[in-house]
């Protein structure tokens, strides 16, 4: 109808067609450029990775030109600010591993038991209340946990266990554990939820109790997912910064005494970068060497989690 | 004899059932453990900080005397960071998600990008701080200004937004776009007019979650060298700034010198948690109000 009225009003048809074609080709041009634009946006994430790797590696190489790589990884002394600075990473590795172990000792059992409750025992109604509440725990900024560890948990521990120092590795370890409970709980619960109900019912029909079914059927079947959640939890704890920075102080102790202050890799980076390291100094480059070690550590843990969940997955 | 065996069997079942119910309550208590800690944390912070919050505290400038200290500078800094983070993450995040879901062919390249994104999500936030320090603060010579901090945090939370935007796009049913193509619409027209509007509530929910992660993040900012000095209020992208988490950090570590600083930190935590709570409420509101079920 519209074309008819146009014809009647005497508009030149070929002109209209030309206009339409022009518009179409403009649209076409636009249409064709869209994938290119989107591709550029998508490649920013790849650039980020390259940026991280390049930054860390190029500066860490500078560091290793001044400090032999073997001394760095086997040195038990870290005195970056003294006259004869020593850069041994072992005190930092020690602090990182101990705090992460404490965290997983807290979060592993509690997270797994929470997952068992939520997935096997809780009614739908209870689950709908508890899960969002646990998610709040995951949404609290880590700086708030740091404050909590320093001003509440540490005094509490010192009251119960005299001899614990004002800054110690135990308190941030426990609080980090609380922080990763929701993560382990929800990932393990996902793993247990994906176990088909037929297996549970088969077991229950044999006359087992729910507990026996959970421990002998559901958990073995969901084992890969549960292990992966533990590994991811440890990786989170290794990379966690603010809690240990605030509550564990900055003594570069090489000790296994959890009552004492220790520094983690992340806390070292905060201390040095927030402070006095002039650009180009060995101290400045040491930041990147430590960060590279941290990056490799967490990357290995994350890849391990993926490997575990793929390799040991039971298909149903 | 037979009776005895039956009795024995019965006892065993009783014991097993009892064991089950005991463990059930242990599992339940474990679930409560996290929530109890959460409650203690919140009550503790409220008690410590509530009495310090008044209008002067919110609109005041930073001061070395605890009674006069205010956090307006930190609030403005956090708002300015949001001004950078929101558009940057939305444009890059949604663009990447559209590319991955609707344009790229399922194949090697796509799986490289997706693996890369999931690995980026696992990189510790402090490493992003070093990236920001090296690239934005030093290389681009921005200094520790709002733009540098905002871009660093934007890169940090980008994986969260991309993954949730991908899920949102995937959830749009195929028949909607089929209908659009059937009407003669081009691919981009279909995306812009049909798919994006249908996915936008879920995308916004993801964006808000990413944003609340960004404004609570402290570690990258400490690496960038964000100060908590008596600096003027930030008025633009190229001004130095401080943010709420940084303020909490400095007051917490200085509380061993001046005890009142711990209360100021608690008061600032309350403000930060209120902002996060409001943001998450908006997210839940959007999810409930605008999410269509197909």
Coordinates of C-alpha atoms in Angstrom, one line a residue:
Chain A
X1 CA 0.0 0.0 0.0
X2 CA 2.7 2.4 1.0
X3 CA 4.6 1.9 -2.3
X4 CA 1.3 2.6 -4.2
X5 CA 0.8 5.9 -2.5
X6 CA 4.4 6.8 -3.2
X7 CA 4.0 6.0 -6.8
X8 CA 0.8 8.0 -7.0
X9 CA 2.5 11.0 -5.5
X10 CA 4.9 10.9 -8.3
X11 CA 8.1 10.0 -6.5
X12 CA 10.8 8.6 -8.7
X13 CA 10.9 4.9 -8.1
X14 CA 14.5 4.5 -9.1
X15 CA 15.5 7.2 -6.7
X16 CA 13.7 5.4 -3.9
X17 CA 15.5 2.2 -4.8
X18 CA 18.8 3.9 -4.8
X19 CA 18.1 5.4 -1.4
X20 CA 17.1 2.1 0.0
X21 CA 20.2 0.5 -1.4
X22 CA 22.4 3.2 0.0
X23 CA 20.8 2.7 3.4
X24 CA 21.3 -1.0 3.1
X25 CA 24.9 -0.8 2.3
X26 CA 25.5 1.5 5.2
X27 CA 23.7 -1.0 7.4
X28 CA 25.7 -3.7 5.9
X29 CA 28.9 -1.9 6.6
X30 CA 27.9 -1.4 10.2
X31 CA 26.7 -5.0 10.5
X32 CA 30.0 -6.3 9.2
X33 CA 32.1 -4.1 11.6
X34 CA 30.2 -5.4 14.6
X35 CA 32.1 -8.8 14.9
X36 CA 35.4 -6.9 14.6
X37 CA 34.5 -4.5 17.4
X38 CA 33.3 -7.3 19.7
X39 CA 36.4 -9.3 18.9
X40 CA 38.5 -6.4 20.0
X41 CA 36.5 -6.2 23.3
X42 CA 36.9 -9.9 23.8
X43 CA 40.6 -9.7 23.3
X44 CA 41.0 -7.3 26.2
X45 CA 40.8 -10.3 28.6
X46 CA 43.6 -12.0 26.7
X47 CA 45.6 -8.7 26.8
X48 CA 45.1 -8.6 30.6
X49 CA 46.6 -12.1 30.9
X50 CA 49.5 -11.1 28.7
X51 CA 49.9 -7.9 30.6
X52 CA 50.0 -9.7 33.9
X53 CA 52.5 -12.3 32.6
X54 CA 54.7 -9.7 30.9
X55 CA 54.7 -7.3 34.0
X56 CA 55.6 -10.1 36.4
X57 CA 58.1 -11.9 34.3
X58 CA 60.0 -8.9 32.9
X59 CA 60.5 -7.3 36.3
X60 CA 61.2 -10.6 38.0
X61 CA 64.0 -11.2 35.5
X62 CA 65.5 -7.9 36.6
X63 CA 65.4 -9.1 40.1
X64 CA 67.0 -12.5 39.4
X65 CA 69.8 -10.7 37.6
X66 CA 70.7 -9.2 41.0
X67 CA 69.7 -12.0 43.3
X68 CA 70.5 -15.6 42.1
X69 CA 67.4 -17.6 41.6
X70 CA 68.6 -20.4 43.8
X71 CA 69.3 -18.1 46.7
X72 CA 65.8 -16.7 46.4
X73 CA 64.1 -20.0 46.6
X74 CA 66.3 -21.6 49.2
X75 CA 67.1 -18.6 51.4
X76 CA 65.6 -18.7 54.9
X77 CA 66.5 -15.1 55.6
X78 CA 64.5 -12.1 54.4
X79 CA 65.9 -8.7 55.4
X80 CA 65.1 -6.5 52.4
X81 CA 65.7 -3.3 54.3
X82 CA 69.0 -4.0 56.0
X83 CA 72.4 -2.8 54.9
X84 CA 73.2 -6.2 53.4
X85 CA 69.7 -7.1 52.1
X86 CA 68.9 -10.8 51.9
X87 CA 66.1 -12.0 49.8
X88 CA 65.0 -15.5 50.7
X89 CA 61.4 -16.3 50.0
X90 CA 61.1 -19.3 52.3
X91 CA 59.8 -17.3 55.3
X92 CA 57.0 -15.9 53.1
X93 CA 56.3 -19.4 51.6
X94 CA 56.2 -20.8 55.1
X95 CA 53.7 -18.1 56.3
X96 CA 51.5 -18.6 53.2
X97 CA 51.4 -22.3 53.5
X98 CA 50.7 -22.3 57.3
X99 CA 48.0 -19.8 57.1
X100 CA 46.3 -21.6 54.2
X101 CA 46.6 -24.9 56.0
X102 CA 44.9 -23.4 59.1
X103 CA 42.2 -22.0 56.8
X104 CA 41.5 -25.3 55.1
X105 CA 41.5 -27.1 58.4
X106 CA 38.7 -24.8 59.5
X107 CA 36.8 -24.5 56.2
X108 CA 37.2 -28.0 54.9
X109 CA 35.3 -30.0 57.6
X110 CA 32.8 -27.2 58.3
X111 CA 32.2 -26.5 54.6
X112 CA 31.8 -30.1 53.7
X113 CA 29.4 -30.8 56.7
X114 CA 27.4 -27.7 55.7
X115 CA 27.2 -29.1 52.2
X116 CA 26.0 -32.5 53.4
X117 CA 23.3 -30.8 55.5
X118 CA 22.1 -28.6 52.7
X119 CA 22.2 -31.2 50.0
X120 CA 21.1 -34.3 51.9
X121 CA 19.2 -33.4 55.1
X122 CA 17.7 -29.9 54.8
X123 CA 14.1 -29.4 53.6
X124 CA 13.6 -27.1 50.7
X125 CA 12.2 -24.4 53.0
X126 CA 15.3 -24.5 55.3
X127 CA 17.7 -24.5 52.4
X128 CA 16.0 -21.5 50.9
X129 CA 16.7 -19.6 54.1
X130 CA 20.2 -20.9 54.8
X131 CA 21.8 -20.6 51.4
X132 CA 21.3 -16.9 50.9
X133 CA 22.5 -16.3 54.4
X134 CA 25.7 -18.2 53.7
X135 CA 26.1 -16.2 50.5
X136 CA 26.2 -13.0 52.6
X137 CA 29.2 -14.4 54.3
X138 CA 30.9 -14.7 50.9
X139 CA 30.0 -11.1 50.0
X140 CA 31.6 -9.5 53.0
X141 CA 34.7 -7.6 51.9
X142 CA 38.0 -9.1 53.1
X143 CA 39.0 -5.9 54.8
X144 CA 36.1 -6.4 57.1
X145 CA 37.3 -9.9 58.0
X146 CA 40.7 -8.4 58.6
X147 CA 39.3 -5.9 61.0
X148 CA 37.4 -8.7 62.7
X149 CA 40.4 -10.9 63.0
X150 CA 42.6 -8.1 64.5
X151 CA 40.1 -6.6 66.9
X152 CA 38.0 -9.6 67.9
X153 CA 39.4 -13.0 67.1
X154 CA 43.0 -12.2 68.2
X155 CA 42.0 -10.9 71.6
X156 CA 39.7 -13.9 72.0
X157 CA 42.4 -16.3 71.2
X158 CA 44.9 -14.5 73.5
X159 CA 42.3 -14.7 76.3
X160 CA 41.9 -18.5 75.8
X161 CA 45.5 -19.2 75.0
X162 CA 47.9 -16.9 76.8
X163 CA 51.3 -16.8 75.0
X164 CA 49.8 -15.9 71.6
X165 CA 51.3 -12.7 70.2
X166 CA 49.3 -9.6 69.4
X167 CA 49.9 -10.4 65.7
X168 CA 49.9 -14.1 65.0
X169 CA 49.2 -16.4 62.1
X170 CA 46.5 -18.4 63.9
X171 CA 43.9 -15.8 64.0
X172 CA 44.0 -14.7 60.3
X173 CA 44.1 -18.4 59.4
X174 CA 40.9 -19.1 61.2
X175 CA 39.2 -16.1 59.8
X176 CA 40.3 -16.9 56.3
X177 CA 38.8 -20.3 56.9
X178 CA 35.4 -18.7 57.8
X179 CA 35.7 -16.7 54.7
X180 CA 36.0 -19.7 52.4
X181 CA 33.4 -21.8 54.1
X182 CA 30.6 -20.6 51.7
X183 CA 32.8 -21.4 48.7
X184 CA 33.5 -24.9 49.8
X185 CA 30.0 -25.5 51.0
X186 CA 28.4 -24.3 47.7
X187 CA 30.8 -26.1 45.4
X188 CA 30.6 -29.3 47.3
X189 CA 26.8 -29.0 47.5
X190 CA 26.7 -28.6 43.7
X191 CA 28.8 -31.8 43.3
X192 CA 26.5 -33.7 45.7
X193 CA 23.4 -32.4 44.0
X194 CA 24.6 -33.8 40.7
X195 CA 24.7 -37.3 42.1
X196 CA 21.5 -38.9 40.6
X197 CA 18.7 -39.6 43.1
X198 CA 18.4 -43.2 41.8
X199 CA 21.7 -44.1 43.6
X200 CA 20.5 -42.7 46.9
X201 CA 17.2 -44.5 46.6
X202 CA 18.9 -47.7 45.7
X203 CA 21.0 -47.5 48.8
X204 CA 18.1 -46.4 51.1
X205 CA 16.1 -49.3 49.7
X206 CA 18.7 -51.7 51.0
X207 CA 17.9 -50.5 54.5
X208 CA 20.7 -48.0 55.1
X209 CA 20.2 -44.9 57.1
X210 CA 20.6 -41.5 55.5
X211 CA 24.1 -41.1 57.1
X212 CA 25.3 -44.4 55.7
X213 CA 24.0 -43.5 52.2
X214 CA 25.6 -40.1 52.4
X215 CA 29.0 -41.4 53.5
X216 CA 29.2 -44.6 51.4
X217 CA 27.3 -43.6 48.3
X218 CA 26.9 -39.8 47.8
X219 CA 30.3 -38.6 48.9
X220 CA 32.3 -41.2 46.9
X221 CA 30.2 -40.3 43.9
X222 CA 30.8 -36.6 44.4
X223 CA 34.4 -37.0 45.5
X224 CA 36.0 -35.2 42.5
X225 CA 33.8 -32.1 43.0
X226 CA 34.5 -32.1 46.7
X227 CA 38.2 -32.3 46.2
X228 CA 38.1 -29.6 43.6
X229 CA 36.3 -27.3 46.1
X230 CA 39.0 -27.9 48.7
X231 CA 41.8 -27.1 46.2
X232 CA 40.0 -23.9 45.1
X233 CA 39.5 -23.0 48.7
X234 CA 43.2 -23.4 49.4
X235 CA 44.0 -21.3 46.3
X236 CA 41.7 -18.5 47.6
X237 CA 43.5 -18.6 50.9
X238 CA 46.9 -18.4 49.3
X239 CA 45.9 -15.3 47.4
X240 CA 44.1 -13.7 50.3
X241 CA 45.8 -10.4 51.3
X242 CA 44.1 -8.1 53.7
X243 CA 43.3 -10.5 56.5
X244 CA 46.9 -11.7 56.9
X245 CA 48.3 -8.2 56.3
X246 CA 46.3 -6.7 59.1
X247 CA 46.3 -9.6 61.6
X248 CA 49.6 -11.3 61.1
X249 CA 52.0 -8.4 61.2
X250 CA 55.2 -8.1 59.2
X251 CA 57.9 -10.1 60.9
X252 CA 59.6 -12.3 58.4
X253 CA 59.8 -15.2 60.8
X254 CA 60.8 -18.6 59.5
X255 CA 59.0 -20.7 62.2
X256 CA 56.3 -23.2 62.6
X257 CA 54.9 -21.7 65.8
X258 CA 51.4 -20.6 64.9
X259 CA 51.3 -18.2 67.9
X260 CA 53.9 -16.0 66.3
X261 CA 53.6 -13.3 63.6
X262 CA 54.5 -14.4 60.1
X263 CA 54.4 -12.7 56.8
X264 CA 52.7 -14.2 53.7
X265 CA 53.7 -13.5 50.1
X266 CA 50.6 -11.2 49.7
X267 CA 51.3 -9.3 52.9
X268 CA 55.0 -8.7 51.8
X269 CA 53.7 -7.2 48.5
X270 CA 51.4 -4.8 50.4
X271 CA 54.2 -3.8 52.9
X272 CA 56.8 -3.2 50.2
X273 CA 54.7 -1.5 47.6
X274 CA 52.8 0.7 50.0
X275 CA 56.1 1.8 51.5
X276 CA 59.5 2.9 50.5
X277 CA 60.6 0.9 47.5
X278 CA 61.9 3.4 44.9
X279 CA 61.4 2.3 41.3
X280 CA 64.4 0.4 39.9
X281 CA 65.7 -0.8 43.3
X282 CA 66.2 -4.5 44.1
X283 CA 63.5 -4.1 46.7
X284 CA 61.1 -2.9 44.1
X285 CA 61.9 -5.8 41.7
X286 CA 61.6 -8.3 44.6
X287 CA 57.9 -7.4 44.6
X288 CA 57.5 -8.9 41.2
X289 CA 59.5 -12.0 42.0
X290 CA 57.3 -12.7 45.0
X291 CA 54.1 -11.9 43.0
X292 CA 55.2 -14.2 40.2
X293 CA 55.7 -17.0 42.7
X294 CA 52.3 -16.3 44.1
X295 CA 50.8 -16.2 40.6
X296 CA 52.3 -19.6 39.7
X297 CA 51.2 -21.1 43.0
X298 CA 47.5 -20.1 42.6
X299 CA 47.6 -21.0 38.9
X300 CA 48.8 -24.5 39.7
X301 CA 46.1 -24.9 42.3
X302 CA 43.4 -23.7 40.0
X303 CA 44.6 -26.0 37.2
X304 CA 44.8 -28.9 39.7
X305 CA 41.2 -28.2 40.8
X306 CA 40.1 -28.5 37.1
X307 CA 42.2 -31.6 36.6
X308 CA 40.8 -33.3 39.7
X309 CA 37.2 -32.5 38.9
X310 CA 37.7 -33.8 35.3
X311 CA 39.9 -36.8 35.9
X312 CA 38.0 -38.3 38.8
X313 CA 34.5 -37.5 37.7
X314 CA 32.2 -40.5 37.7
X315 CA 29.8 -40.3 34.8
X316 CA 26.2 -41.4 35.4
Chain B
X1 CA 17.2 -68.1 70.3
X2 CA 15.3 -66.6 67.4
X3 CA 13.9 -64.0 69.6
X4 CA 17.3 -63.1 70.8
X5 CA 18.6 -62.6 67.3
X6 CA 15.7 -60.3 66.5
X7 CA 16.3 -58.3 69.5
X8 CA 20.0 -58.0 68.6
X9 CA 19.1 -56.8 65.1
X10 CA 16.6 -54.3 66.5
X11 CA 19.2 -52.9 68.8
X12 CA 21.6 -52.5 65.9
X13 CA 19.1 -50.6 63.9
X14 CA 18.3 -48.4 66.8
X15 CA 21.9 -47.6 67.2
X16 CA 22.3 -46.8 63.5
X17 CA 19.2 -44.6 63.5
X18 CA 20.5 -42.8 66.6
X19 CA 23.9 -42.3 65.0
X20 CA 22.1 -40.8 61.9
X21 CA 20.2 -38.3 64.0
X22 CA 23.2 -37.3 66.0
X23 CA 25.2 -36.6 62.9
X24 CA 22.3 -34.8 61.4
X25 CA 22.5 -32.3 64.2
X26 CA 26.2 -32.0 63.9
X27 CA 25.8 -31.2 60.2
X28 CA 23.2 -28.7 61.1
X29 CA 25.4 -27.0 63.7
X30 CA 28.2 -26.8 61.1
X31 CA 25.9 -25.0 58.8
X32 CA 25.0 -22.6 61.6
X33 CA 28.7 -22.0 62.5
X34 CA 29.3 -19.7 59.6
X35 CA 26.1 -17.9 60.3
X36 CA 26.9 -17.4 63.9
X37 CA 30.3 -15.9 63.0
X38 CA 28.5 -13.6 60.6
X39 CA 26.1 -12.5 63.3
X40 CA 29.0 -12.0 65.8
X41 CA 30.9 -10.0 63.3
X42 CA 28.0 -7.7 62.4
X43 CA 26.9 -7.2 66.0
X44 CA 30.4 -6.5 67.1
X45 CA 30.9 -3.9 64.3
X46 CA 27.6 -2.3 65.0
X47 CA 28.3 -2.0 68.8
X48 CA 31.7 -0.6 68.2
X49 CA 30.9 1.9 65.4
X50 CA 27.3 2.9 65.6
X51 CA 27.8 5.6 68.2
X52 CA 30.5 7.2 66.1
X53 CA 28.2 7.7 63.1
X54 CA 26.6 11.1 62.8
X55 CA 26.2 13.6 60.1
X56 CA 29.6 15.2 60.8
X57 CA 31.3 11.8 60.4
X58 CA 29.7 11.3 57.0
X59 CA 30.2 14.7 55.5
X60 CA 33.4 15.6 57.4
X61 CA 36.9 15.7 56.2
X62 CA 39.6 13.4 57.4
X63 CA 41.3 14.5 60.6
X64 CA 44.0 13.2 62.9
X65 CA 41.8 13.7 66.0
X66 CA 39.3 10.9 66.1
X67 CA 36.4 13.1 67.3
X68 CA 36.6 15.3 64.2
X69 CA 37.3 12.7 61.6
X70 CA 35.0 12.3 58.7
X71 CA 34.9 10.1 55.7
X72 CA 33.4 12.2 52.9
X73 CA 36.6 12.0 50.9
X74 CA 36.5 8.2 51.0
X75 CA 32.9 8.1 50.1
X76 CA 33.5 10.4 47.1
X77 CA 36.5 8.4 46.1
X78 CA 34.5 5.2 46.1
X79 CA 31.8 6.9 44.1
X80 CA 34.3 8.2 41.5
X81 CA 35.8 4.7 41.2
X82 CA 32.3 3.4 40.5
X83 CA 32.0 6.0 37.7
X84 CA 35.0 4.4 36.0
X85 CA 34.2 0.7 36.9
X86 CA 30.6 0.7 35.7
X87 CA 30.9 1.8 32.1
X88 CA 34.3 0.0 31.5
X89 CA 33.1 -3.4 32.8
X90 CA 29.7 -3.1 31.2
X91 CA 31.0 -2.3 27.7
X92 CA 33.9 -4.8 27.7
X93 CA 32.1 -7.5 29.7
X94 CA 28.8 -7.5 27.7
X95 CA 30.8 -7.1 24.4
X96 CA 32.9 -10.1 25.2
X97 CA 29.9 -12.1 26.3
X98 CA 28.1 -11.3 23.0
X99 CA 31.1 -12.2 21.0
X100 CA 31.6 -15.5 22.8
X101 CA 27.9 -16.5 22.8
X102 CA 26.7 -15.2 19.5
X103 CA 29.5 -14.5 17.1
X104 CA 32.5 -16.7 17.6
X105 CA 32.5 -20.2 16.2
X106 CA 32.6 -22.9 18.8
X107 CA 36.1 -24.0 18.5
X108 CA 39.7 -23.6 19.5
X109 CA 39.8 -19.8 19.7
X110 CA 36.7 -19.6 21.8
X111 CA 37.9 -22.2 24.2
X112 CA 41.2 -20.4 24.6
X113 CA 39.3 -17.2 25.6
X114 CA 37.0 -19.0 27.9
X115 CA 39.8 -20.9 29.7
X116 CA 41.7 -17.6 29.9
X117 CA 38.7 -15.9 31.6
X118 CA 38.3 -18.7 34.1
X119 CA 42.0 -18.5 34.9
X120 CA 41.8 -14.7 35.3
X121 CA 39.0 -15.2 37.8
X122 CA 41.5 -17.2 40.0
X123 CA 44.3 -14.7 39.9
X124 CA 44.8 -13.1 43.4
X125 CA 43.6 -9.5 43.5
X126 CA 46.9 -8.2 44.7
X127 CA 48.5 -9.3 41.4
X128 CA 46.0 -7.1 39.6
X129 CA 47.3 -4.3 41.9
X130 CA 50.8 -4.9 40.5
X131 CA 49.5 -4.8 36.9
X132 CA 47.7 -1.6 37.6
X133 CA 50.8 -0.1 39.3
X134 CA 53.1 -1.1 36.4
X135 CA 50.7 -0.3 33.5
X136 CA 48.4 2.5 34.6
X137 CA 50.3 4.3 37.3
X138 CA 53.8 4.1 35.9
X139 CA 53.7 3.2 32.2
X140 CA 50.7 5.4 31.3
X141 CA 52.0 7.8 33.9
X142 CA 48.6 8.5 35.3
X143 CA 49.7 8.4 38.9
X144 CA 47.6 7.0 41.7
X145 CA 44.4 8.7 40.5
X146 CA 40.8 7.7 40.2
X147 CA 41.2 6.5 36.6
X148 CA 44.1 4.2 37.4
X149 CA 42.3 2.7 40.4
X150 CA 39.1 2.3 38.6
X151 CA 40.6 0.6 35.6
X152 CA 42.6 -1.8 37.8
X153 CA 39.4 -2.7 39.7
X154 CA 37.5 -3.0 36.4
X155 CA 39.9 -5.6 35.1
X156 CA 39.7 -7.4 38.4
X157 CA 36.0 -7.9 38.3
X158 CA 35.6 -8.3 34.5
X159 CA 35.6 -12.1 34.6
X160 CA 32.7 -12.1 37.0
X161 CA 30.6 -9.9 34.7
X162 CA 31.5 -11.8 31.5
X163 CA 30.5 -15.1 33.0
X164 CA 27.2 -13.8 34.3
X165 CA 26.5 -12.0 31.0
X166 CA 27.2 -15.2 29.1
X167 CA 24.7 -17.0 31.3
X168 CA 22.1 -14.3 30.8
X169 CA 22.5 -14.4 27.0
X170 CA 22.3 -18.2 26.9
X171 CA 19.1 -18.1 28.9
X172 CA 17.3 -16.1 26.2
X173 CA 15.2 -18.7 24.4
X174 CA 16.1 -19.4 20.7
X175 CA 12.6 -18.9 19.4
X176 CA 12.7 -15.2 20.2
X177 CA 15.7 -14.6 17.9
X178 CA 14.3 -17.1 15.3
X179 CA 11.2 -14.9 15.1
X180 CA 13.3 -11.8 14.7
X181 CA 15.3 -13.4 11.9
X182 CA 12.1 -14.6 10.3
X183 CA 10.9 -10.9 10.1
X184 CA 14.0 -10.1 8.1
X185 CA 16.1 -8.5 10.9
X186 CA 19.8 -8.7 10.6
X187 CA 21.9 -10.3 13.3
X188 CA 22.9 -7.1 15.0
X189 CA 19.4 -5.8 14.9
X190 CA 18.2 -9.0 16.5
X191 CA 20.9 -8.8 19.2
X192 CA 20.2 -5.1 19.9
X193 CA 16.4 -5.2 19.9
X194 CA 15.5 -8.7 21.0
X195 CA 18.3 -10.6 22.8
X196 CA 19.9 -7.7 24.8
X197 CA 16.6 -6.4 26.1
X198 CA 15.6 -9.9 27.2
X199 CA 18.9 -10.5 28.9
X200 CA 19.4 -7.1 30.5
X201 CA 17.9 -7.8 33.9
X202 CA 20.3 -10.7 34.5
X203 CA 23.2 -8.8 33.1
X204 CA 22.5 -5.9 35.4
X205 CA 22.3 -8.3 38.4
X206 CA 25.7 -9.7 37.5
X207 CA 27.0 -6.1 37.0
X208 CA 25.9 -5.1 40.4
X209 CA 27.5 -8.1 42.0
X210 CA 30.8 -7.3 40.2
X211 CA 30.5 -3.7 41.2
X212 CA 30.0 -4.6 44.9
X213 CA 33.1 -6.8 44.7
X214 CA 35.1 -3.9 43.2
X215 CA 34.2 -1.4 45.8
X216 CA 34.9 -3.7 48.7
X217 CA 38.3 -4.6 47.3
X218 CA 41.4 -3.3 49.2
X219 CA 44.5 -5.2 48.2
X220 CA 45.0 -3.7 44.7
X221 CA 44.5 -0.2 46.0
X222 CA 47.2 -0.7 48.7
X223 CA 49.6 -1.7 45.9
X224 CA 48.7 1.4 43.8
X225 CA 49.8 3.5 46.8
X226 CA 46.4 5.0 47.5
X227 CA 46.9 7.4 50.4
X228 CA 44.8 8.1 53.4
X229 CA 46.2 11.6 54.0
X230 CA 44.5 14.8 54.3
X231 CA 44.0 15.2 50.5
X232 CA 41.4 17.4 48.9
X233 CA 38.1 15.8 47.8
X234 CA 38.5 14.2 44.3
X235 CA 36.6 16.2 41.6
X236 CA 37.5 14.2 38.5
X237 CA 39.1 11.2 37.0
X238 CA 42.6 12.6 37.3
X239 CA 42.5 13.5 41.0
X240 CA 44.1 11.5 43.7
X241 CA 41.6 9.8 45.9
X242 CA 41.1 7.4 48.8
X243 CA 38.3 4.9 49.1
X244 CA 36.3 3.4 52.0
X245 CA 38.2 0.1 52.2
X246 CA 41.5 2.0 52.3
X247 CA 40.2 4.2 55.1
X248 CA 39.2 1.1 57.1
X249 CA 42.6 -0.4 56.5
X250 CA 44.6 2.6 57.7
X251 CA 42.4 3.1 60.8
X252 CA 42.6 -0.6 61.6
X253 CA 46.4 -0.8 61.5
X254 CA 46.7 2.5 63.4
X255 CA 44.4 1.4 66.1
X256 CA 47.3 0.0 68.0
X257 CA 48.6 3.6 68.3
X258 CA 45.3 5.4 68.9
X259 CA 42.6 3.1 70.3
X260 CA 39.7 5.2 69.0
X261 CA 40.7 4.6 65.4
X262 CA 39.3 1.0 65.8
X263 CA 35.9 2.6 66.4
X264 CA 36.3 4.8 63.4
X265 CA 37.2 1.8 61.3
X266 CA 34.0 0.0 62.6
X267 CA 31.9 3.1 61.8
X268 CA 33.4 3.1 58.2
X269 CA 32.7 -0.6 57.9
X270 CA 29.0 0.1 58.7
X271 CA 28.9 2.7 55.9
X272 CA 30.6 0.3 53.5
X273 CA 28.3 -2.6 54.4
X274 CA 25.2 -0.3 54.0
X275 CA 26.3 0.6 50.5
X276 CA 26.9 -3.0 49.6
X277 CA 23.6 -4.0 51.2
X278 CA 21.7 -1.3 49.1
X279 CA 23.5 -2.4 45.9
X280 CA 22.6 -6.1 46.5
X281 CA 19.0 -5.1 47.3
X282 CA 18.8 -3.3 44.0
X283 CA 20.2 -6.5 42.3
X284 CA 17.6 -8.7 43.9
X285 CA 14.8 -6.2 43.1
X286 CA 15.8 -6.1 39.4
X287 CA 16.0 -9.9 39.4
X288 CA 12.6 -10.3 40.8
X289 CA 10.8 -7.5 39.0
X290 CA 12.1 -7.7 35.5
X291 CA 13.1 -11.2 35.0
X292 CA 10.8 -12.9 32.5
X293 CA 10.2 -16.6 32.5
X294 CA 9.9 -18.0 29.1

